[in-house]
PDB file of C-alpha atoms in Angstrom:
ATOM      1  CA  MET E   1     -18.182 -19.429 -31.381  1.00 51.00           C
ATOM      2  CA  ALA E   2     -14.617 -19.887 -31.163  1.00 53.00           C
ATOM      3  CA  LEU E   3     -13.411 -19.579 -27.555  1.00 57.00           C
ATOM      4  CA  ASP E   4      -9.929 -20.857 -27.612  1.00 62.00           C
ATOM      5  CA  ASN E   5      -8.240 -17.418 -27.816  1.00 66.00           C
ATOM      6  CA  LEU E   6      -9.829 -16.348 -24.252  1.00 67.00           C
ATOM      7  CA  VAL E   7      -7.941 -16.122 -21.101  1.00 66.00           C
ATOM      8  CA  ILE E   8      -9.554 -16.426 -18.112  1.00 66.00           C
ATOM      9  CA  THR E   9      -7.507 -15.411 -14.938  1.00 64.00           C
ATOM     10  CA  PRO E  10      -8.624 -14.963 -11.349  1.00 58.00           C
ATOM     11  CA  PRO E  11      -8.675 -10.943 -10.172  1.00 57.00           C
ATOM     12  CA  PRO E  12      -7.640  -8.698  -9.781  1.00 57.00           C
ATOM     13  CA  HIS E  13      -7.235  -7.621 -13.403  1.00 58.00           C
ATOM     14  CA  LEU E  14      -6.266  -4.198 -12.867  1.00 57.00           C
ATOM     15  CA  ARG E  15      -2.742  -3.413 -11.310  1.00 58.00           C
ATOM     16  CA  SER E  16      -1.107  -0.505  -9.920  1.00 58.00           C
ATOM     17  CA  LYS E  17       2.240   0.328  -9.877  1.00 54.00           C
ATOM     18  CA  GLU E  18       1.615   2.252  -6.851  1.00 57.00           C
ATOM     19  CA  GLN E  19       3.315   0.198  -3.665  1.00 75.00           C
ATOM     20  CA  THR E  20       2.843   0.722   0.090  1.00 82.00           C
ATOM     21  CA  ALA E  21       6.543   1.339   0.195  1.00 86.00           C
ATOM     22  CA  VAL E  22       6.703   4.158  -2.614  1.00 90.00           C
ATOM     23  CA  ALA E  23       3.626   5.810  -0.931  1.00 90.00           C
ATOM     24  CA  MET E  24       5.588   5.785   2.735  1.00 92.00           C
ATOM     25  CA  ARG E  25       8.573   6.939   1.313  1.00 93.00           C
ATOM     26  CA  ASP E  26       6.506   9.986  -0.549  1.00 95.00           C
ATOM     27  CA  VAL E  27       4.703  10.848   3.053  1.00 95.00           C
ATOM     28  CA  LEU E  28       8.306  11.025   4.643  1.00 95.00           C
ATOM     29  CA  ILE E  29       9.485  13.333   1.987  1.00 96.00           C
ATOM     30  CA  ALA E  30       6.022  15.500   2.539  1.00 97.00           C
ATOM     31  CA  LEU E  31       6.658  15.356   6.339  1.00 97.00           C
ATOM     32  CA  ALA E  32      10.008  16.778   5.924  1.00 97.00           C
ATOM     33  CA  PRO E  33       9.626  20.433   5.683  1.00 96.00           C
ATOM     34  CA  ILE E  34       7.351  20.479   9.189  1.00 95.00           C
ATOM     35  CA  THR E  35       9.777  18.077  10.669  1.00 96.00           C
ATOM     36  CA  ILE E  36      12.627  20.435   9.971  1.00 96.00           C
ATOM     37  CA  ALA E  37      10.821  23.286  10.985  1.00 94.00           C
ATOM     38  CA  ALA E  38      10.001  21.887  14.187  1.00 93.00           C
ATOM     39  CA  LEU E  39      13.507  20.646  14.792  1.00 94.00           C
ATOM     40  CA  VAL E  40      14.816  24.318  14.265  1.00 92.00           C
ATOM     41  CA  ALA E  41      11.858  25.537  16.633  1.00 90.00           C
ATOM     42  CA  PHE E  42      12.021  23.284  19.513  1.00 88.00           C
ATOM     43  CA  THR E  43      15.951  21.783  19.051  1.00 87.00           C
ATOM     44  CA  TYR E  44      16.741  18.536  21.203  1.00 87.00           C
ATOM     45  CA  ASN E  45      12.980  18.375  22.456  1.00 87.00           C
ATOM     46  CA  ALA E  46      11.708  17.599  18.788  1.00 91.00           C
ATOM     47  CA  LEU E  47      14.811  15.457  18.232  1.00 93.00           C
ATOM     48  CA  PHE E  48      14.132  13.486  21.214  1.00 92.00           C
ATOM     49  CA  ASN E  49      10.335  12.828  20.761  1.00 93.00           C
ATOM     50  CA  ILE E  50      10.623  11.965  17.020  1.00 96.00           C
ATOM     51  CA  ALA E  51      13.709   9.541  17.906  1.00 96.00           C
ATOM     52  CA  VAL E  52      11.372   7.945  20.805  1.00 95.00           C
ATOM     53  CA  CYS E  53       8.211   8.010  18.887  1.00 96.00           C
ATOM     54  CA  VAL E  54       9.508   6.641  15.428  1.00 96.00           C
ATOM     55  CA  GLY E  55      11.764   3.954  17.482  1.00 96.00           C
ATOM     56  CA  SER E  56       9.417   2.523  19.484  1.00 96.00           C
ATOM     57  CA  ALA E  57       6.702   2.192  16.812  1.00 96.00           C
ATOM     58  CA  MET E  58       9.513   0.339  14.876  1.00 95.00           C
ATOM     59  CA  PHE E  59      10.678  -1.895  17.587  1.00 96.00           C
ATOM     60  CA  PHE E  60       6.601  -2.509  18.603  1.00 95.00           C
ATOM     61  CA  GLU E  61       5.686  -3.130  14.643  1.00 93.00           C
ATOM     62  CA  LEU E  62       8.844  -5.850  14.681  1.00 93.00           C
ATOM     63  CA  VAL E  63       7.781  -7.716  17.815  1.00 94.00           C
ATOM     64  CA  ALA E  64       4.285  -7.879  16.662  1.00 92.00           C
ATOM     65  CA  ARG E  65       5.113  -9.695  13.671  1.00 90.00           C
ATOM     66  CA  LYS E  66       7.526 -12.138  15.363  1.00 90.00           C
ATOM     67  CA  VAL E  67       5.007 -13.072  17.976  1.00 90.00           C
ATOM     68  CA  ARG E  68       2.408 -13.343  15.444  1.00 86.00           C
ATOM     69  CA  LYS E  69       5.030 -15.237  13.141  1.00 85.00           C
ATOM     70  CA  LYS E  70       4.205 -12.794  10.453  1.00 84.00           C
ATOM     71  CA  LYS E  71       6.767 -11.409   7.629  1.00 84.00           C
ATOM     72  CA  VAL E  72       8.456  -8.399   9.030  1.00 84.00           C
ATOM     73  CA  THR E  73       6.961  -5.454   7.200  1.00 82.00           C
ATOM     74  CA  LEU E  74       9.395  -2.572   8.662  1.00 86.00           C
ATOM     75  CA  SER E  75      10.831  -2.120   5.508  1.00 85.00           C
ATOM     76  CA  ASP E  76       7.522  -0.747   3.890  1.00 87.00           C
ATOM     77  CA  GLY E  77       7.852   2.576   6.073  1.00 89.00           C
ATOM     78  CA  SER E  78       4.624   2.480   7.747  1.00 90.00           C
ATOM     79  CA  ALA E  79       5.642   2.004  11.297  1.00 93.00           C
ATOM     80  CA  ALA E  80       8.091   5.175  10.513  1.00 95.00           C
ATOM     81  CA  VAL E  81       5.436   7.135   9.226  1.00 95.00           C
ATOM     82  CA  THR E  82       3.073   6.166  12.230  1.00 95.00           C
ATOM     83  CA  GLY E  83       5.938   7.297  14.623  1.00 96.00           C
ATOM     84  CA  LEU E  84       6.859  10.477  13.109  1.00 96.00           C
ATOM     85  CA  LEU E  85       3.067  11.368  12.721  1.00 96.00           C
ATOM     86  CA  LEU E  86       2.620  10.609  16.365  1.00 95.00           C
ATOM     87  CA  ALA E  87       5.664  12.541  17.579  1.00 95.00           C
ATOM     88  CA  LEU E  88       4.446  15.817  15.637  1.00 95.00           C
ATOM     89  CA  LEU E  89       0.749  15.475  17.300  1.00 94.00           C
ATOM     90  CA  LEU E  90       2.758  15.971  20.599  1.00 92.00           C
ATOM     91  CA  PRO E  91       3.856  18.770  22.526  1.00 88.00           C
ATOM     92  CA  PRO E  92       7.576  19.396  22.768  1.00 86.00           C
ATOM     93  CA  LYS E  93       7.471  18.673  26.293  1.00 83.00           C
ATOM     94  CA  ILE E  94       5.983  15.351  27.496  1.00 84.00           C
ATOM     95  CA  HIS E  95       7.077  12.328  29.382  1.00 83.00           C
ATOM     96  CA  TRP E  96       9.294   9.775  27.350  1.00 86.00           C
ATOM     97  CA  LEU E  97       6.967   6.733  28.801  1.00 87.00           C
ATOM     98  CA  ASN E  98       3.538   8.466  27.492  1.00 89.00           C
ATOM     99  CA  MET E  99       5.400   8.445  24.125  1.00 93.00           C
ATOM    100  CA  ILE E 100       6.177   4.610  24.097  1.00 93.00           C
ATOM    101  CA  ILE E 101       2.840   3.961  25.279  1.00 93.00           C
ATOM    102  CA  ALA E 102       0.738   6.036  22.372  1.00 94.00           C
ATOM    103  CA  SER E 103       3.125   4.029  20.117  1.00 95.00           C
ATOM    104  CA  PHE E 104       2.086   0.815  22.108  1.00 95.00           C
ATOM    105  CA  VAL E 105      -1.498   1.652  21.375  1.00 95.00           C
ATOM    106  CA  ALA E 106      -1.216   2.932  17.828  1.00 94.00           C
ATOM    107  CA  VAL E 107       1.240   0.214  16.505  1.00 94.00           C
ATOM    108  CA  VAL E 108       0.352  -3.261  18.513  1.00 93.00           C
ATOM    109  CA  ILE E 109      -3.656  -2.538  19.270  1.00 93.00           C
ATOM    110  CA  VAL E 110      -4.944  -0.381  16.528  1.00 92.00           C
ATOM    111  CA  LYS E 111      -2.615  -1.704  13.924  1.00 89.00           C
ATOM    112  CA  GLU E 112      -1.489  -5.360  14.340  1.00 87.00           C
ATOM    113  CA  LEU E 113      -4.107  -6.789  16.309  1.00 86.00           C
ATOM    114  CA  MET E 114      -6.847  -5.620  13.556  1.00 80.00           C
ATOM    115  CA  GLY E 115      -5.169  -7.603  11.302  1.00 72.00           C
ATOM    116  CA  GLY E 116      -2.112  -5.485  10.322  1.00 72.00           C
ATOM    117  CA  LEU E 117      -1.678  -2.712   7.863  1.00 72.00           C
ATOM    118  CA  GLY E 118      -4.514  -2.178   5.324  1.00 74.00           C
ATOM    119  CA  ARG E 119      -7.086  -3.623   7.841  1.00 79.00           C
ATOM    120  CA  ASN E 120      -7.296  -1.034  10.813  1.00 86.00           C
ATOM    121  CA  ILE E 121     -10.321   0.790  11.105  1.00 89.00           C
ATOM    122  CA  PHE E 122      -9.033   3.662  12.924  1.00 92.00           C
ATOM    123  CA  ASN E 123      -5.843   6.042  11.996  1.00 92.00           C
ATOM    124  CA  PRO E 124      -3.226   4.268  14.257  1.00 93.00           C
ATOM    125  CA  ALA E 125      -1.288   7.593  15.338  1.00 94.00           C
ATOM    126  CA  LEU E 126      -4.336   9.505  15.937  1.00 93.00           C
ATOM    127  CA  PHE E 127      -5.758   6.702  18.398  1.00 93.00           C
ATOM    128  CA  GLY E 128      -2.137   6.386  20.340  1.00 93.00           C
ATOM    129  CA  PHE E 129      -2.571  10.240  20.515  1.00 93.00           C
ATOM    130  CA  VAL E 130      -6.209  10.458  21.976  1.00 93.00           C
ATOM    131  CA  PHE E 131      -5.317   7.676  24.071  1.00 92.00           C
ATOM    132  CA  ILE E 132      -2.654   9.316  25.941  1.00 89.00           C
ATOM    133  CA  LEU E 133      -4.601  12.354  25.892  1.00 88.00           C
ATOM    134  CA  ILE E 134      -7.795  11.019  27.515  1.00 86.00           C
ATOM    135  CA  GLY E 135      -5.810   9.070  30.033  1.00 79.00           C
ATOM    136  CA  SER E 136      -3.084  11.460  30.907  1.00 69.00           C
ATOM    137  CA  GLY E 137      -4.315  12.202  34.458  1.00 64.00           C
ATOM    138  CA  PHE E 138      -4.397   8.445  34.957  1.00 61.00           C
ATOM    139  CA  LEU E 139      -0.710   8.145  33.573  1.00 62.00           C
ATOM    140  CA  ALA E 140       0.472  11.034  35.148  1.00 61.00           C
ATOM    141  CA  SER E 141      -0.329   9.095  38.623  1.00 58.00           C
ATOM    142  CA  TRP E 142       2.989   6.534  38.187  1.00 56.00           C
ATOM    143  CA  THR E 143       4.900   7.851  34.688  1.00 56.00           C
ATOM    144  CA  GLY E 144       5.697  10.771  36.935  1.00 55.00           C
ATOM    145  CA  HIS E 145       7.624   8.561  39.326  1.00 52.00           C
ATOM    146  CA  LEU E 146       9.946   7.104  36.678  1.00 51.00           C
ATOM    147  CA  GLY E 147      11.985  10.132  36.750  1.00 48.00           C
ATOM    148  CA  PHE E 148      14.562   9.457  34.459  1.00 45.00           C
ATOM    149  CA  LEU E 149      14.797  10.635  30.752  1.00 47.00           C
ATOM    150  CA  PRO E 150      11.867  13.018  31.940  1.00 48.00           C
ATOM    151  CA  GLY E 151      11.615  14.508  28.408  1.00 47.00           C
ATOM    152  CA  GLY E 152      11.859  18.221  27.774  1.00 48.00           C
ATOM    153  CA  PHE E 153      15.527  19.848  27.355  1.00 46.00           C
ATOM    154  CA  ASP E 154      16.473  23.292  26.492  1.00 44.00           C
ATOM    155  CA  GLY E 155      13.534  24.743  24.149  1.00 46.00           C
ATOM    156  CA  VAL E 156      10.528  27.233  23.634  1.00 49.00           C
ATOM    157  CA  GLN E 157       7.002  26.668  24.517  1.00 52.00           C
ATOM    158  CA  ALA E 158       4.152  28.865  24.771  1.00 56.00           C
ATOM    159  CA  ALA E 159       0.265  27.994  25.028  1.00 60.00           C
ATOM    160  CA  THR E 160      -1.319  26.190  22.050  1.00 72.00           C
ATOM    161  CA  PRO E 161      -3.428  28.723  19.839  1.00 75.00           C
ATOM    162  CA  VAL E 162      -6.522  26.804  20.030  1.00 75.00           C
ATOM    163  CA  ALA E 163      -6.855  27.801  23.545  1.00 74.00           C
ATOM    164  CA  TYR E 164      -7.504  31.565  22.272  1.00 76.00           C
ATOM    165  CA  ILE E 165     -10.555  30.101  19.989  1.00 74.00           C
ATOM    166  CA  LYS E 166     -12.597  29.219  23.207  1.00 71.00           C
ATOM    167  CA  HIS E 167     -11.463  32.321  25.124  1.00 71.00           C
ATOM    168  CA  GLY E 168     -11.301  35.124  22.469  1.00 70.00           C
ATOM    169  CA  LEU E 169      -8.364  35.924  20.232  1.00 68.00           C
ATOM    170  CA  GLU E 170      -6.979  38.657  22.236  1.00 71.00           C
ATOM    171  CA  GLY E 171      -3.257  38.076  22.423  1.00 73.00           C
ATOM    172  CA  ALA E 172      -3.411  34.933  19.933  1.00 78.00           C
ATOM    173  CA  PRO E 173      -0.685  34.677  17.618  1.00 83.00           C
ATOM    174  CA  SER E 174      -1.124  36.184  14.442  1.00 86.00           C
ATOM    175  CA  TYR E 175      -1.857  34.653  11.148  1.00 88.00           C
ATOM    176  CA  ALA E 176       1.678  35.266   9.912  1.00 89.00           C
ATOM    177  CA  ALA E 177       3.124  33.651  13.235  1.00 87.00           C
ATOM    178  CA  LEU E 178       0.470  30.578  12.519  1.00 89.00           C
ATOM    179  CA  LEU E 179       1.870  30.294   8.883  1.00 89.00           C
ATOM    180  CA  PHE E 180       5.419  30.243   9.747  1.00 88.00           C
ATOM    181  CA  ALA E 181       6.986  30.369  13.364  1.00 79.00           C
ATOM    182  CA  ASN E 182       4.517  29.628  16.055  1.00 78.00           C
ATOM    183  CA  TYR E 183       5.579  28.235  19.506  1.00 77.00           C
ATOM    184  CA  GLY E 184       2.504  26.719  21.207  1.00 77.00           C
ATOM    185  CA  GLY E 185       0.862  23.432  20.992  1.00 81.00           C
ATOM    186  CA  ALA E 186       2.313  20.334  19.467  1.00 88.00           C
ATOM    187  CA  ILE E 187       5.361  20.629  17.400  1.00 90.00           C
ATOM    188  CA  SER E 188       3.606  20.284  14.209  1.00 90.00           C
ATOM    189  CA  GLU E 189       1.914  23.372  15.032  1.00 89.00           C
ATOM    190  CA  VAL E 190       5.203  25.620  14.426  1.00 89.00           C
ATOM    191  CA  GLY E 191       3.559  26.425  10.828  1.00 89.00           C
ATOM    192  CA  CYS E 192       1.005  25.676   8.469  1.00 92.00           C
ATOM    193  CA  PHE E 193       2.723  26.709   5.543  1.00 95.00           C
ATOM    194  CA  TRP E 194       5.488  23.940   5.808  1.00 95.00           C
ATOM    195  CA  ILE E 195       2.369  21.618   6.314  1.00 96.00           C
ATOM    196  CA  LEU E 196       0.919  22.890   3.211  1.00 96.00           C
ATOM    197  CA  LEU E 197       4.367  22.335   1.130  1.00 96.00           C
ATOM    198  CA  GLY E 198       4.136  18.572   2.261  1.00 96.00           C
ATOM    199  CA  GLY E 199       0.248  18.578   1.153  1.00 96.00           C
ATOM    200  CA  ALA E 200       0.788  19.773  -2.326  1.00 97.00           C
ATOM    201  CA  TYR E 201       3.809  17.352  -2.781  1.00 96.00           C
ATOM    202  CA  LEU E 202       1.160  14.421  -2.265  1.00 96.00           C
ATOM    203  CA  ILE E 203      -1.313  15.793  -4.515  1.00 96.00           C
ATOM    204  CA  TYR E 204       1.287  16.382  -6.921  1.00 95.00           C
ATOM    205  CA  ARG E 205       2.352  12.719  -6.465  1.00 93.00           C
ATOM    206  CA  LYS E 206      -1.117  11.603  -6.455  1.00 92.00           C
ATOM    207  CA  VAL E 207      -0.374   9.768  -3.148  1.00 93.00           C
ATOM    208  CA  ILE E 208      -3.841  12.059  -1.899  1.00 93.00           C
ATOM    209  CA  ASN E 209      -6.266  13.750  -3.882  1.00 93.00           C
ATOM    210  CA  TRP E 210      -7.542  17.140  -2.929  1.00 95.00           C
ATOM    211  CA  VAL E 211     -11.640  16.221  -2.173  1.00 96.00           C
ATOM    212  CA  ILE E 212     -10.866  15.494   1.386  1.00 97.00           C
ATOM    213  CA  PRO E 213      -8.631  18.182   2.597  1.00 97.00           C
ATOM    214  CA  VAL E 214     -10.438  20.629   0.590  1.00 97.00           C
ATOM    215  CA  THR E 215     -13.678  19.722   1.905  1.00 97.00           C
ATOM    216  CA  ILE E 216     -12.416  19.834   5.669  1.00 97.00           C
ATOM    217  CA  LEU E 217     -10.788  22.793   5.246  1.00 97.00           C
ATOM    218  CA  ALA E 218     -13.642  24.593   3.197  1.00 97.00           C
ATOM    219  CA  THR E 219     -16.236  23.080   6.082  1.00 97.00           C
ATOM    220  CA  VAL E 220     -14.059  24.267   8.957  1.00 97.00           C
ATOM    221  CA  PHE E 221     -13.908  27.994   7.512  1.00 97.00           C
ATOM    222  CA  ILE E 222     -17.217  28.340   6.378  1.00 97.00           C
ATOM    223  CA  LEU E 223     -18.769  27.082   9.325  1.00 96.00           C
ATOM    224  CA  ALA E 224     -16.620  28.645  12.061  1.00 95.00           C
ATOM    225  CA  TYR E 225     -17.913  31.956  10.194  1.00 94.00           C
ATOM    226  CA  ILE E 226     -21.353  31.084  10.328  1.00 96.00           C
ATOM    227  CA  LEU E 227     -20.950  30.372  14.259  1.00 94.00           C
ATOM    228  CA  GLY E 228     -19.524  33.723  14.692  1.00 91.00           C
ATOM    229  CA  SER E 229     -15.845  32.239  14.975  1.00 90.00           C
ATOM    230  CA  ASP E 230     -12.751  33.346  12.764  1.00 92.00           C
ATOM    231  CA  GLY E 231     -12.814  31.175  10.391  1.00 92.00           C
ATOM    232  CA  LEU E 232      -9.288  31.695   8.933  1.00 94.00           C
ATOM    233  CA  TYR E 233      -7.829  31.342  12.542  1.00 92.00           C
ATOM    234  CA  GLN E 234      -9.242  28.284  12.764  1.00 92.00           C
ATOM    235  CA  ILE E 235      -8.030  26.332  10.070  1.00 94.00           C
ATOM    236  CA  LEU E 236      -4.585  27.894  10.795  1.00 93.00           C
ATOM    237  CA  ALA E 237      -4.662  27.236  14.200  1.00 89.00           C
ATOM    238  CA  GLY E 238      -3.838  23.571  15.613  1.00 86.00           C
ATOM    239  CA  GLY E 239      -3.890  20.343  14.268  1.00 90.00           C
ATOM    240  CA  VAL E 240      -6.169  21.211  11.088  1.00 94.00           C
ATOM    241  CA  MET E 241      -3.796  21.265   8.424  1.00 95.00           C
ATOM    242  CA  LEU E 242      -1.826  18.198   9.376  1.00 95.00           C
ATOM    243  CA  GLY E 243      -5.068  16.369   9.832  1.00 95.00           C
ATOM    244  CA  ALA E 244      -6.870  17.317   6.628  1.00 96.00           C
ATOM    245  CA  PHE E 245      -3.644  16.559   4.411  1.00 96.00           C
ATOM    246  CA  PHE E 246      -1.943  13.767   6.376  1.00 96.00           C
ATOM    247  CA  MET E 247      -4.185  11.803   8.826  1.00 93.00           C
ATOM    248  CA  ALA E 248      -7.708  12.075   7.297  1.00 95.00           C
ATOM    249  CA  THR E 249      -6.788  10.859   3.771  1.00 95.00           C
ATOM    250  CA  ASP E 250      -4.992   7.776   5.130  1.00 91.00           C
ATOM    251  CA  TRP E 251      -6.043   5.241   2.135  1.00 87.00           C
ATOM    252  CA  VAL E 252      -6.827   2.676   4.788  1.00 87.00           C
ATOM    253  CA  THR E 253      -9.023   4.420   6.858  1.00 91.00           C
ATOM    254  CA  SER E 254     -10.994   6.860   4.426  1.00 93.00           C
ATOM    255  CA  PRO E 255     -13.669   6.249   1.904  1.00 94.00           C
ATOM    256  CA  MET E 256     -12.948   5.129  -1.388  1.00 91.00           C
ATOM    257  CA  TYR E 257     -15.338   6.823  -3.390  1.00 92.00           C
ATOM    258  CA  ARG E 258     -15.291  10.754  -4.589  1.00 92.00           C
ATOM    259  CA  TRP E 259     -18.860  11.687  -3.346  1.00 93.00           C
ATOM    260  CA  GLY E 260     -17.834   9.337   0.092  1.00 95.00           C
ATOM    261  CA  GLN E 261     -14.607  11.176   0.486  1.00 96.00           C
ATOM    262  CA  ALA E 262     -16.698  14.571   0.514  1.00 97.00           C
ATOM    263  CA  VAL E 263     -19.270  13.548   3.004  1.00 97.00           C
ATOM    264  CA  PHE E 264     -16.180  12.156   5.141  1.00 97.00           C
ATOM    265  CA  GLY E 265     -14.595  15.537   4.729  1.00 97.00           C
ATOM    266  CA  LEU E 266     -17.767  17.393   5.810  1.00 97.00           C
ATOM    267  CA  ILE E 267     -18.512  15.373   8.833  1.00 97.00           C
ATOM    268  CA  ILE E 268     -14.848  15.969   9.784  1.00 97.00           C
ATOM    269  CA  GLY E 269     -15.123  19.567   9.484  1.00 97.00           C
ATOM    270  CA  ILE E 270     -18.326  20.106  11.286  1.00 97.00           C
ATOM    271  CA  CYS E 271     -17.387  17.712  14.117  1.00 97.00           C
ATOM    272  CA  ILE E 272     -13.977  19.943  14.495  1.00 96.00           C
ATOM    273  CA  VAL E 273     -15.907  23.326  14.859  1.00 95.00           C
ATOM    274  CA  LEU E 274     -18.572  21.985  17.152  1.00 95.00           C
ATOM    275  CA  ILE E 275     -16.113  20.299  19.811  1.00 94.00           C
ATOM    276  CA  ARG E 276     -13.814  23.489  19.428  1.00 92.00           C
ATOM    277  CA  LEU E 277     -16.914  25.786  20.076  1.00 92.00           C
ATOM    278  CA  TYR E 278     -19.075  23.842  22.374  1.00 91.00           C
ATOM    279  CA  GLY E 279     -16.517  21.075  23.886  1.00 86.00           C
ATOM    280  CA  GLY E 280     -12.544  21.185  24.531  1.00 78.00           C
ATOM    281  CA  PRO E 281     -10.724  22.817  21.859  1.00 74.00           C
ATOM    282  CA  SER E 282      -7.582  20.195  22.745  1.00 81.00           C
ATOM    283  CA  GLY E 283      -7.795  17.253  20.632  1.00 87.00           C
ATOM    284  CA  ALA E 284     -10.618  18.218  18.429  1.00 92.00           C
ATOM    285  CA  VAL E 285      -8.915  17.788  15.129  1.00 94.00           C
ATOM    286  CA  ALA E 286      -8.181  13.801  16.418  1.00 94.00           C
ATOM    287  CA  TYR E 287     -11.444  13.149  17.829  1.00 95.00           C
ATOM    288  CA  SER E 288     -13.135  14.347  14.736  1.00 96.00           C
ATOM    289  CA  ILE E 289     -11.199  12.348  12.308  1.00 96.00           C
ATOM    290  CA  LEU E 290     -11.504   9.120  14.123  1.00 96.00           C
ATOM    291  CA  ILE E 291     -15.494  10.017  14.425  1.00 96.00           C
ATOM    292  CA  GLY E 292     -14.976  10.042  10.734  1.00 96.00           C
ATOM    293  CA  ASN E 293     -13.175   6.948  10.313  1.00 95.00           C
ATOM    294  CA  ALA E 294     -16.121   5.141  12.065  1.00 95.00           C
ATOM    295  CA  PHE E 295     -18.391   6.365   9.180  1.00 95.00           C
ATOM    296  CA  VAL E 296     -16.016   5.148   6.438  1.00 94.00           C
ATOM    297  CA  PRO E 297     -17.652   1.562   6.063  1.00 93.00           C
ATOM    298  CA  LEU E 298     -21.395   3.133   5.860  1.00 94.00           C
ATOM    299  CA  LEU E 299     -20.072   5.746   3.234  1.00 94.00           C
ATOM    300  CA  ASP E 300     -18.444   2.982   1.266  1.00 93.00           C
ATOM    301  CA  ARG E 301     -21.911   0.948   0.880  1.00 92.00           C
ATOM    302  CA  ALA E 302     -23.621   4.383   0.259  1.00 91.00           C
ATOM    303  CA  PHE E 303     -21.646   5.782  -2.460  1.00 87.00           C
ATOM    304  CA  LYS E 304     -20.437   2.595  -4.045  1.00 81.00           C
ATOM    305  CA  PRO E 305     -20.345   3.194  -8.028  1.00 75.00           C
ATOM    306  CA  ARG E 306     -22.973   0.887  -9.786  1.00 71.00           C
ATOM    307  CA  LYS E 307     -21.071  -1.953 -11.824  1.00 70.00           C
ATOM    308  CA  PHE E 308     -21.022  -1.739 -15.225  1.00 65.00           C
ATOM    309  CA  GLY E 309     -24.083  -3.078 -16.967  1.00 65.00           C
ATOM    310  CA  GLU E 310     -25.817  -3.250 -13.912  1.00 65.00           C
ATOM    311  CA  VAL E 311     -29.788  -2.563 -14.399  1.00 62.00           C
ATOM    312  CA  VAL E 312     -31.690  -1.219 -11.428  1.00 59.00           C
ATOM    313  CA  ALA E 313     -34.456  -3.577 -10.472  1.00 60.00           C
ATOM    314  CA  ALA E 314     -37.990  -1.971 -11.340  1.00 56.00           C
TER     315      ALA E 314
END
C-alpha cells in the first residue's frame, strides 16, 4: 500500500479559534451589567474597590512575570478579570490593604507560583477572597493602623441577606430586591438579574456551557427545600449566582467532561446548602467552589471518555 500521500504531524490535530484574550473579553462584557449596577448602588465605594483590585492584580502579574522571566501576559485580560471578580466579591467598605493582600494571594501565589494561567488548581479570585475572610481578625490588628485611604466613602450599605438564612427570613429583603436592588453584602449582591444577563451572554457566546450553573442552582434550590429552607431565597441571596456562572465555570478549575461537570455542580450545590444551614453563611459559596476545585482531577479521571476504538479488557 502506498503511504507517500500520508502527512504525519505532532499533536494537537484539532485547533479551536477560541483564545484566552477573546474569552476574557467576553467575561468582562458579561460582568458589565453587574459592575454598572454596583457602581450605581455604591458609587465611590465600588469604584474605589474595583480600581484597587484590578490595578493591584495587573501590577502583581506584571511583576511576577518579570521576576520569573516569563512573557508578560497582561494583554490576555486574565489579571483584569481576576481583579474585577475579586472586587465584586468584597463588601463596599473594606480596608484598601486587604484588597491588595487578596490580589497578591490570588495572582502571585495561586496563579503564578502554581505555573501560570492554565495550571492553577484553585480559582485565584476565590482563594484571595477566602484568605482575607479567614484572616480578617489577624489582618485587622495591623492594617487598622495604616489609616490613610481607609476605604469606604459615601455610600449605602446594609446587612448581608445570607444572615437571614441562618436566623429566619423575617425582615429579609424581598425576592424583587434580591433580583434588582439589594444593598447588603458584597457589591455583586446588588441584583441577581444583572448577573443572569451576563451568564446568558456567556452561554450564548459558548464561553461556558449550562451544565455547571444549572446543576448548582437546581441542587441548592431542591436541597434547601428538603432541609426546610427557602430554596428560591437561597439561590437569589449571596453569591450563588456569581459563583455558579462566573467562578465555578472557570475553564482551568472545572472538569472537562459533561458528567464530571454535573457531579462537580452537585458537590458545590450540596456544600453551599450544608455550610449555610449548619455552618457560617458568610463565604459559603467561595468555600464550596474551592472544595469542588479539589475534586476536579479525580472527576476528570473518573469520567474520561473511552478512546475511539478502545476495547475494554475482558
